[in-house]
JSON list of C-alpha atoms in Angstrom, two decimals:
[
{"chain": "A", "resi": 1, "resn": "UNK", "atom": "CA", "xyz": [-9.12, 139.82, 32.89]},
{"chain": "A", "resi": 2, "resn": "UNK", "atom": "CA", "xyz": [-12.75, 140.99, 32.16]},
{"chain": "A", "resi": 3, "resn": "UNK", "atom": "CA", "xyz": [-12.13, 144.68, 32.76]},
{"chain": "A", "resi": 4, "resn": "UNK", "atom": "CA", "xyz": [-8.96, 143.89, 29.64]},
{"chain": "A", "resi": 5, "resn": "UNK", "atom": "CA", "xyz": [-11.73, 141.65, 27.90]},
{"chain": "A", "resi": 6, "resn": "UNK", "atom": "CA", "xyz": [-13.78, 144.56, 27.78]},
{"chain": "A", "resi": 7, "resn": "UNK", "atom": "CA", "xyz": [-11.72, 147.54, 26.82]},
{"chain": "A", "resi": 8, "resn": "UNK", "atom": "CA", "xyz": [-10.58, 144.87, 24.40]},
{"chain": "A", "resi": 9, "resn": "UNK", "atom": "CA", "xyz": [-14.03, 144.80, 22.83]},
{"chain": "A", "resi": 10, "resn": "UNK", "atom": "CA", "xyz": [-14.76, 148.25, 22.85]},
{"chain": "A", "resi": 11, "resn": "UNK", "atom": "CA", "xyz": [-11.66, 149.20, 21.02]},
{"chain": "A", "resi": 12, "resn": "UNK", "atom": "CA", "xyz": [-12.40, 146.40, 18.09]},
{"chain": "A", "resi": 13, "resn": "UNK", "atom": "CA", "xyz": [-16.27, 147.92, 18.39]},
{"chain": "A", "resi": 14, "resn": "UNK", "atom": "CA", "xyz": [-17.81, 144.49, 18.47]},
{"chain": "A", "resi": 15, "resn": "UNK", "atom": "CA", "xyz": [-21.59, 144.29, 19.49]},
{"chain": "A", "resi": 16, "resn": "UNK", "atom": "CA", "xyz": [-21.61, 142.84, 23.14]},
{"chain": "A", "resi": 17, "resn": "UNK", "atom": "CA", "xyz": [-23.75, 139.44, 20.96]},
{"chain": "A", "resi": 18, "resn": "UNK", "atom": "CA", "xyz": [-20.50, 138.88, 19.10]},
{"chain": "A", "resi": 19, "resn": "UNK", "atom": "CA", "xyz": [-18.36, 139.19, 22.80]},
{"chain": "A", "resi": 20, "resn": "UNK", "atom": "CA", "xyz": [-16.86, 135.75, 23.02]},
{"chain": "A", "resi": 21, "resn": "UNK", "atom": "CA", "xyz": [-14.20, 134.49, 25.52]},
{"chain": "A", "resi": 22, "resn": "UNK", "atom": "CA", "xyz": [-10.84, 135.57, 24.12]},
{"chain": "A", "resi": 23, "resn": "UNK", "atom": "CA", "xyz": [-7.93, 133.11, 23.00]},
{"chain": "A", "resi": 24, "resn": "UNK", "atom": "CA", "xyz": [-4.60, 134.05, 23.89]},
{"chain": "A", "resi": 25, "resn": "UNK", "atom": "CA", "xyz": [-1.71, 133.02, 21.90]},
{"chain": "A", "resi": 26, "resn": "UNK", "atom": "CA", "xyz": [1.52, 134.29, 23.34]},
{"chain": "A", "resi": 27, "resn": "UNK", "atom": "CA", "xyz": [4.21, 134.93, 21.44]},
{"chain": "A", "resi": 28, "resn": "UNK", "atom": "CA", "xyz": [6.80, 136.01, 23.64]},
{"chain": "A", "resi": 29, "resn": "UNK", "atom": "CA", "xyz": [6.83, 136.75, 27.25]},
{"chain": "A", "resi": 30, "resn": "UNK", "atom": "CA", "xyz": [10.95, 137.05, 27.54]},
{"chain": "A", "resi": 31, "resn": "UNK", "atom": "CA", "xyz": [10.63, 140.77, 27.65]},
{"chain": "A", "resi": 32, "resn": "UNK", "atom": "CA", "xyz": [13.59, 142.77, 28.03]},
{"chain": "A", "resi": 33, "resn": "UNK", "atom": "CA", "xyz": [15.64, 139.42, 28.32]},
{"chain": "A", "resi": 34, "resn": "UNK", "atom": "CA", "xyz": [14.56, 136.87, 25.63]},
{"chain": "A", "resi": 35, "resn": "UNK", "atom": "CA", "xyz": [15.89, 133.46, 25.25]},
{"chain": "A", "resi": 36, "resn": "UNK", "atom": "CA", "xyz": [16.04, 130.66, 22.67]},
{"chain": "A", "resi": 37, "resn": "UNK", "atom": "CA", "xyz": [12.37, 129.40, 24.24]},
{"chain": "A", "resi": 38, "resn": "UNK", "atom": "CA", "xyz": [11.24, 132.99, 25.23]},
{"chain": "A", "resi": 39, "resn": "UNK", "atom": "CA", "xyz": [10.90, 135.95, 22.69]},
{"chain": "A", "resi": 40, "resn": "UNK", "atom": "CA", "xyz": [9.97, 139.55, 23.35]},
{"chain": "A", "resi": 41, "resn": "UNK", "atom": "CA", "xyz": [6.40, 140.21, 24.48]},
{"chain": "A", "resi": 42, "resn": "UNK", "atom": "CA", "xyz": [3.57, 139.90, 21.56]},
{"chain": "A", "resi": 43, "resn": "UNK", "atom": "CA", "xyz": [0.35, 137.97, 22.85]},
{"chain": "A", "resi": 44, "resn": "UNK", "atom": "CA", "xyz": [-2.23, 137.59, 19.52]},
{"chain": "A", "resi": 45, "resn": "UNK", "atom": "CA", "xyz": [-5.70, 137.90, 21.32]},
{"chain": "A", "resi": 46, "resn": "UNK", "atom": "CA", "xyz": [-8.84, 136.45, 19.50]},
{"chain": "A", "resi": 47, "resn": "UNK", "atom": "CA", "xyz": [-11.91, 137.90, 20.39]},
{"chain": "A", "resi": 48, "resn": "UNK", "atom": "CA", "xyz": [-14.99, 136.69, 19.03]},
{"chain": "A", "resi": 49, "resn": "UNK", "atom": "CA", "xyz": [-14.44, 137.93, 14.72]},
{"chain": "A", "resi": 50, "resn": "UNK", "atom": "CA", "xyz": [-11.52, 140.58, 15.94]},
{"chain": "A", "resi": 51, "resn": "UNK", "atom": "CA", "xyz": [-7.75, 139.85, 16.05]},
{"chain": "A", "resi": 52, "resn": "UNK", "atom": "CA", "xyz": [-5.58, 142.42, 18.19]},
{"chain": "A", "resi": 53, "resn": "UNK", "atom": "CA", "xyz": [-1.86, 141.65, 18.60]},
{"chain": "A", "resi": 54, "resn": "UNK", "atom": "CA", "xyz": [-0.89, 143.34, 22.27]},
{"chain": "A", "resi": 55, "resn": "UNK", "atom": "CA", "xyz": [2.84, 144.47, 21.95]},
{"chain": "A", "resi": 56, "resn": "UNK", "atom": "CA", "xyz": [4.93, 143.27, 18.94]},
{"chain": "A", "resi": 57, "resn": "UNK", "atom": "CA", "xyz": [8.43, 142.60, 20.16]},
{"chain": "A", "resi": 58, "resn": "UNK", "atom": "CA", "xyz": [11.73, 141.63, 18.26]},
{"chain": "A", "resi": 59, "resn": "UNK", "atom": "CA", "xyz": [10.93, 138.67, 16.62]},
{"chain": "A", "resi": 60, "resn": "UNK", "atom": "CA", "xyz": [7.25, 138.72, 16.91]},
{"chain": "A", "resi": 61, "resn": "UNK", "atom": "CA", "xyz": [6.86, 137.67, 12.80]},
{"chain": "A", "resi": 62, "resn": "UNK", "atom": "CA", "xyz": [9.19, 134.54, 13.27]},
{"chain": "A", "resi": 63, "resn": "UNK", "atom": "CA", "xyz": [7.48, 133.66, 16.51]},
{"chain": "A", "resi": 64, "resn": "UNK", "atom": "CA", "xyz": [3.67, 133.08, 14.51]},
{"chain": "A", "resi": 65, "resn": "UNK", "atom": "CA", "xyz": [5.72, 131.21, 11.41]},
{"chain": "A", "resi": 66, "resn": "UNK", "atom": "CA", "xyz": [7.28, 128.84, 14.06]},
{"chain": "A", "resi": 67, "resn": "UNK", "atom": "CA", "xyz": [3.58, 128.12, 16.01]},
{"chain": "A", "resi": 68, "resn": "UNK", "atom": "CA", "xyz": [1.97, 128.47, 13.37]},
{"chain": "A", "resi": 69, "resn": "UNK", "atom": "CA", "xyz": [3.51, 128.07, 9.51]},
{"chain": "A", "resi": 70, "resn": "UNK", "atom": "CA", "xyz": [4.20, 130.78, 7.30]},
{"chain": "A", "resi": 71, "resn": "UNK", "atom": "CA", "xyz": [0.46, 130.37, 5.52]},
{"chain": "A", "resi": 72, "resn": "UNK", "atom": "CA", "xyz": [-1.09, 130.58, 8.64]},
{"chain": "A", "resi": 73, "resn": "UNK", "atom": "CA", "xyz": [0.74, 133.21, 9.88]},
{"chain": "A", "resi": 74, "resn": "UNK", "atom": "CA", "xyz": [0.33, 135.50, 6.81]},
{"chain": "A", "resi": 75, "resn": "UNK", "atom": "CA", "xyz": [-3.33, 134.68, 6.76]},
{"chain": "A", "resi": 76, "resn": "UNK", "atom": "CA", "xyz": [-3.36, 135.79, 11.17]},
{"chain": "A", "resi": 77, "resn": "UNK", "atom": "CA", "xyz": [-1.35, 139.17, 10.24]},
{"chain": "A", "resi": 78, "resn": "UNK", "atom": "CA", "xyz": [-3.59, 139.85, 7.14]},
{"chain": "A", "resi": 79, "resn": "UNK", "atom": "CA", "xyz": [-6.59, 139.40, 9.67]},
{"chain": "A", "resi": 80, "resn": "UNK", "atom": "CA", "xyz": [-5.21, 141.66, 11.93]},
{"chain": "A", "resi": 81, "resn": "UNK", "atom": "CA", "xyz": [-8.25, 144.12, 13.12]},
{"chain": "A", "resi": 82, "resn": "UNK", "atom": "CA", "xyz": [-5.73, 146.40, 15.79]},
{"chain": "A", "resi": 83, "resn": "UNK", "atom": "CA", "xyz": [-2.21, 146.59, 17.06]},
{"chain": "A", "resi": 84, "resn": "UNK", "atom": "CA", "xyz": [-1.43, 147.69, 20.51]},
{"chain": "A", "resi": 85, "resn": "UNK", "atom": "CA", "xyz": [1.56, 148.74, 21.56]},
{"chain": "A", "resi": 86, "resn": "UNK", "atom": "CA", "xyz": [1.73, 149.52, 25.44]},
{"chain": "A", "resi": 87, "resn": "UNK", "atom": "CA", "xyz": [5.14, 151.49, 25.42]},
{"chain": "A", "resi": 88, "resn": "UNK", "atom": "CA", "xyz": [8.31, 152.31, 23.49]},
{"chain": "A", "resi": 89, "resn": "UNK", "atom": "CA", "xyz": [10.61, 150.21, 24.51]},
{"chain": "A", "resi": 90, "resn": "UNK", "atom": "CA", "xyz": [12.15, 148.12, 22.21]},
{"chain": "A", "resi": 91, "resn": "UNK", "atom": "CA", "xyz": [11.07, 145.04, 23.42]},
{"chain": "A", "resi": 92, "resn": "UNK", "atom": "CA", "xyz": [7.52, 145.73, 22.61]},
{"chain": "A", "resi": 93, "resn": "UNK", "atom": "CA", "xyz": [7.77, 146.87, 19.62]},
{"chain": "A", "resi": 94, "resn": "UNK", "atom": "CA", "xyz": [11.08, 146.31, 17.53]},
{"chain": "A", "resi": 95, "resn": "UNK", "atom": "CA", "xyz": [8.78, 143.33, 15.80]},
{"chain": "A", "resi": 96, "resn": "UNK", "atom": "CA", "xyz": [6.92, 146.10, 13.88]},
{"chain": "A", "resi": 97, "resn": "UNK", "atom": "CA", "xyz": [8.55, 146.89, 11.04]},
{"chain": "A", "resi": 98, "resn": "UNK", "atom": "CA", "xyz": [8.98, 143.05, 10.19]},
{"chain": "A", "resi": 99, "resn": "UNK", "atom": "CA", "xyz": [5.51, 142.25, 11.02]},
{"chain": "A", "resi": 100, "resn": "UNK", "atom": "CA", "xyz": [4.32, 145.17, 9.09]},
{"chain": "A", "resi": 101, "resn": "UNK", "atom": "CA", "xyz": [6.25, 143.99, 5.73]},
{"chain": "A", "resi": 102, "resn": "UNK", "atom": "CA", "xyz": [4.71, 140.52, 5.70]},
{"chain": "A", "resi": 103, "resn": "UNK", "atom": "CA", "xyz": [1.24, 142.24, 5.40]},
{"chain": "A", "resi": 104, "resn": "UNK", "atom": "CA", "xyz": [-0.80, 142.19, 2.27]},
{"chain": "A", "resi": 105, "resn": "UNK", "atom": "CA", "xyz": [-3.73, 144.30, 3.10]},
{"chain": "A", "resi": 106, "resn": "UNK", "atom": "CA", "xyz": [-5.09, 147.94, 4.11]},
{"chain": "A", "resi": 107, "resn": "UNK", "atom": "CA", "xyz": [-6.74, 148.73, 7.26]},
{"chain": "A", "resi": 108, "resn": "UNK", "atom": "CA", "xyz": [-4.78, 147.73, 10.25]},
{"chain": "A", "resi": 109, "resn": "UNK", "atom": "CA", "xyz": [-5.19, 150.16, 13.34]},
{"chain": "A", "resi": 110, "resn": "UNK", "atom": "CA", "xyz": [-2.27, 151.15, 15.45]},
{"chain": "A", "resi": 111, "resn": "UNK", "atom": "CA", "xyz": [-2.30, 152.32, 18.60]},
{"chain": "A", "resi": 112, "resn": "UNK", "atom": "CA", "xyz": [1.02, 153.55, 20.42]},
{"chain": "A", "resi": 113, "resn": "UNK", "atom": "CA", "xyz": [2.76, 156.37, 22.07]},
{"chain": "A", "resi": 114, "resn": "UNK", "atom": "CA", "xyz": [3.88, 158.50, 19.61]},
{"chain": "A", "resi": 115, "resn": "UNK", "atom": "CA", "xyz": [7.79, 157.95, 20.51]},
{"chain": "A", "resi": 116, "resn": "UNK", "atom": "CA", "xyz": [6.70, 154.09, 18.73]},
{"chain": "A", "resi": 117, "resn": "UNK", "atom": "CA", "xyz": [5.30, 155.91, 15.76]},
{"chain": "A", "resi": 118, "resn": "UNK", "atom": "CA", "xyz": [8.65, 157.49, 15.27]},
{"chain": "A", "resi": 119, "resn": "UNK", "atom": "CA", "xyz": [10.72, 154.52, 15.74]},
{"chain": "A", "resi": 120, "resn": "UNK", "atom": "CA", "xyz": [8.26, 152.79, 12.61]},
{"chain": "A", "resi": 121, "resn": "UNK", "atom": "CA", "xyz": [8.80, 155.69, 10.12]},
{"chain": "A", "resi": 122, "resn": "UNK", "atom": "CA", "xyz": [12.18, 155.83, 11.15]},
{"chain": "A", "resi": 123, "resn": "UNK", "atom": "CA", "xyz": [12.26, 151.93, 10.38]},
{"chain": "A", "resi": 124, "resn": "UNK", "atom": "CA", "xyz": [9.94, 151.77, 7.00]}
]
């Protein structure tokens, strides 16, 4: 967990001061075999004044409006600082394109293989 903490903070470039303990919020944890209490993996990761979403599986948008209202969640995807997308299988991150459309502002950093970025233009 600190070594993830870490690369965590580098990627979001926050000065080690502003280095807090993260907050998890997981989404979905179902992977490749969801059910009606488990969705497809998306953990929302707080850390001090960054967001970064880790994987954004099927379902991923619905999963925030259900935990945490659709205000809430806009405001959480609007204050997203990074995505991360750790492969390209579907259940990781078929929740993109949906996620993506419920965003109101510029600036959001992806990172994913490229077979992901080519699923998403594919998708838009």
């Amino acid at each position: 967990l600190t070594m993830a903490s870490e690369a965590l903070r580098l990627a979001a470039a926050l000065p080690p001061q502003e280095a807090l303990e993260p907050e998890f919020l997981f989404l979905g944890t179902g992977s490749a075999k969801p059910t009606s209490r488990r969705g497809q993996s998306a953990i929302l990761v707080r850390l001090g004044t960054s967001l970064v979403l880790l994987d954004c599986g099927g379902g991923t948008w619905s999963q925030l409006v259900r935990l945490l209202g659709k205000e809430a969640a806009r405001e959480a995807v609007d204050a997203l600082d990074l995505v991360w997308i750790s492969h390209h299988h579907a259940d990781h991150c078929a929740g993109l394109p949906s996620l993506l459309s419920q965003r109101t502002v510029p600036g959001l950093q992806v990172v994913a293989p490229s077979a992901v970025r080519r699923f998403w233009v594919a998708a838009l």
